Amino acid sequence: MALANPSVATSFSHAASKEKIRKSVVFPPSVWGNHFISLSQDQKKIEAWSARAGELKEEVRVMLKDVKGSEKEMELIDNLQRLGLTYHFQKEIEDALKLMNYNASLSFDTDSDLHSIALRFRLLRQQGYRVHSDVFNKFKDQTGRFKENITSDPKGMLSLYEAAFLGTHGETILDEALAFTKKQLHLAMEHLEPPLAGLVGHALELPLRRRMHRLESRDYISLYEMQEGQSNKLLELAKLEYNLLQTLHQKEMREISRWWKEVNHEGKLKFARDRVVECSFWPMGVFHEPKYSRARVHATKLIQLASVLDDIYDAFGTLDELQLFTDAIQKWDLAATEHLPDYMKVCYTALLGCSKAMEEDLAPPGNTGRVHYLIEAMKSLCKAYLAEASWCNQGYTPALEEYLTRSSISSGYPMVINLCLVGMGDEVPKETFTWLTSRPKLVDSTSRLCRLVDDITSNGFEQERGHVASAVQSYMKEHPGCSEEEACKKLREIVEVHWKDINEECLEPAPVPVPLLQRILNLSRVMEMLYQHGDGYTFSNTYTKERIEAMFVNAIPI
C-alpha cells in the first residue's frame, strides 16, 4: 500500500458561480483505499480460535477464584484489564474491587510495599472509588520528601508513577510523586533490564491513564509475554480474544468503507479529508467490546460526516453557503436542501440518513427519542463552525476564554459524546442526556482538553492554510512577546488542569453511573494517542497507519 504524500496545498478554485472564488485545501489522500472492502477472513481459523478461547475463559475464572482476597488478585485484575479481557470477567472484577475498597483502610495501613499500595490505589481510583492519596505519606521522610531508598525499587516507582496520573486538584503528594518518579525512572532507564525496561519505557512515553484500551492491550500483550512468571493460559487467551475481536472490527470496517464509497461516489466530497478508517478511532476508543458493534458502525459514519462538515466550514464553503447550510441544519428536514449547493446536499442527505438509520437500529423499544439529543448537538456544532468561519473571515483573534467557550463545541466532542451514549442504548438512563444538556464539568473539560491538544499539535499547519485563530494565537495575543513555543507549553499546563478535572469528575459520588463517565473519559485518551506525535488524523500515513494496522489488519501470531 503506497503511502500518501504528507503535503497540503492551498489554492483557489472557481465555484459554480464565476463570481465566487473559494479557498480549497488539498489534503493527503486516504492510505487505505478499498483495503477493507476486499479483506478476506479464514472462517475455519476463527471457529478454532473461538472454541479454544471458550475453554481458556473457564480456566481463567478458576484462576480468579484461587487468588480471591490475596495480593495476587490485584496483579491478576490489572493484567486482565491491560490485556483487554475485562469485558469477559466484568462481574468478577467489579465484585473483587468492591470488596477491596471495603477493606482498603486496613490493607493500606498494613501494607508497606510501595508497588502493592500504588497498584491498589490505581485500581480503585480507576473504578471510581475515592481513595485518599495520603496512603503514600509513609514513603516520605521527616522533611516531607520522598525517601531516597524507594529509588532502589523501580517496580514500585513505576506503580507510583502510574498511580499519580489519577490525581485531582489539591493532591500535592501526587504532584510530588509524579515529578519524583518521572525523574528517577528516566535515570533508571540507563541500567534497567528487560522486561522491566520495556514497561518503564512504555509508561514514560504515555501513561496508562491516557492510553486507548484497545491499543494498550495490543502493546501490553507483547510486554506481558516477556514477564517472568506470566501465565501461559492468560497470554494465550489474550492473543485469541484480540484476534477474534479484530475479525469483528474488520467486518465493521468493510461495511463502513462500502458506505463511504457510495456517499463519496465519483469524488463528490473530494475537497474534504477522506478519513473514514481513522474516524473509527473515536468509537473504538469509547467502546471496543463486541456488544457495541452496531454503535461503532453508526458512530464512525457520523464522525466522518462531521469531519466533512469541518472541512466545509474551514476550507471550502463560502460564508454565504455556510449560512445557508447552518440554517438548513437547524430545520433538519430534507426539504431544506432545496437552495443548497450540490456538494452540501450530499453531506446533508447523508447526515439525515445516518441519524435515522441509527435511531431505527439502536433505540430501545418504545424510546426512540434519544437521537433527538444527538441532532441538537449536531445543530450546535454547525452554529459553532459558522461562528468560527465568521471569525476567520474577519481576521478576528478572540481572547483565550472566548475562544475555548466556542471551540470546545466546535471540537465536536459534545456531539461525539451524545453520539456514543445514544449508541449504548438502554444502558444509558434518559436522565443522563438531560445531564449532558446542562454542559457538566466533565463534558466541558473533556472538550476543552481535546481542543487544546489539537491546537498545540496542529497549529503550524492550520495557520499556514488560513484557519481560524487557534488557542495558540489567542494566548499569544493576551501575552505580548510570548513565543509560539512558550504558548504551547502554557496551554499544555492547562491540559493537565483539565485532566485533573476529569479525574475528579469520574469519582463517586457522581450524578450519573461512573461506567458512563468513564466512556467520556475514553475520548480524552483517544485524543492523547491520535495527536501524540502530531496531527495523526490529517497526516495519518505514519504512526496512525501503524496503529490502525495493529487494530484492524495484523493478527497476533499464536
Short mmCIF file of N, CA and C in Angstrom, two decimals, residues 136-150:
data_model
loop_
_atom_site.label_atom_id
_atom_site.label_comp_id
_atom_site.label_asym_id
_atom_site.label_seq_id
_atom_site.Cartn_x
_atom_site.Cartn_y
_atom_site.Cartn_z
N PHE A 136 0.20 7.44 50.68
CA PHE A 136 1.60 7.46 50.26
C PHE A 136 2.50 8.23 51.24
N ASN A 137 1.91 8.79 52.29
CA ASN A 137 2.71 9.55 53.25
C ASN A 137 3.79 8.70 53.90
N LYS A 138 3.55 7.40 54.04
CA LYS A 138 4.52 6.52 54.70
C LYS A 138 5.83 6.40 53.92
N PHE A 139 5.81 6.87 52.67
CA PHE A 139 7.03 6.80 51.86
C PHE A 139 7.78 8.13 51.83
N LYS A 140 7.38 9.04 52.72
CA LYS A 140 8.07 10.33 52.85
C LYS A 140 8.91 10.35 54.12
N ASP A 141 9.99 11.15 54.09
CA ASP A 141 10.83 11.27 55.28
C ASP A 141 10.37 12.45 56.13
N GLN A 142 11.14 12.77 57.16
CA GLN A 142 10.75 13.83 58.10
C GLN A 142 10.75 15.21 57.47
N THR A 143 11.45 15.38 56.36
CA THR A 143 11.49 16.68 55.69
C THR A 143 10.34 16.85 54.70
N GLY A 144 9.53 15.80 54.55
CA GLY A 144 8.40 15.88 53.63
C GLY A 144 8.73 15.46 52.21
N ARG A 145 9.93 14.93 52.01
CA ARG A 145 10.33 14.46 50.68
C ARG A 145 10.21 12.94 50.61
N PHE A 146 10.08 12.45 49.38
CA PHE A 146 10.03 11.00 49.23
C PHE A 146 11.38 10.40 49.60
N LYS A 147 11.32 9.29 50.31
CA LYS A 147 12.55 8.65 50.79
C LYS A 147 13.41 8.18 49.62
N GLU A 148 14.71 8.39 49.77
CA GLU A 148 15.63 8.02 48.70
C GLU A 148 15.68 6.51 48.48
N ASN A 149 15.40 5.74 49.54
CA ASN A 149 15.54 4.28 49.39
C ASN A 149 14.52 3.67 48.44
N ILE A 150 13.43 4.38 48.15
CA ILE A 150 12.45 3.80 47.22
C ILE A 150 12.95 3.86 45.77
#
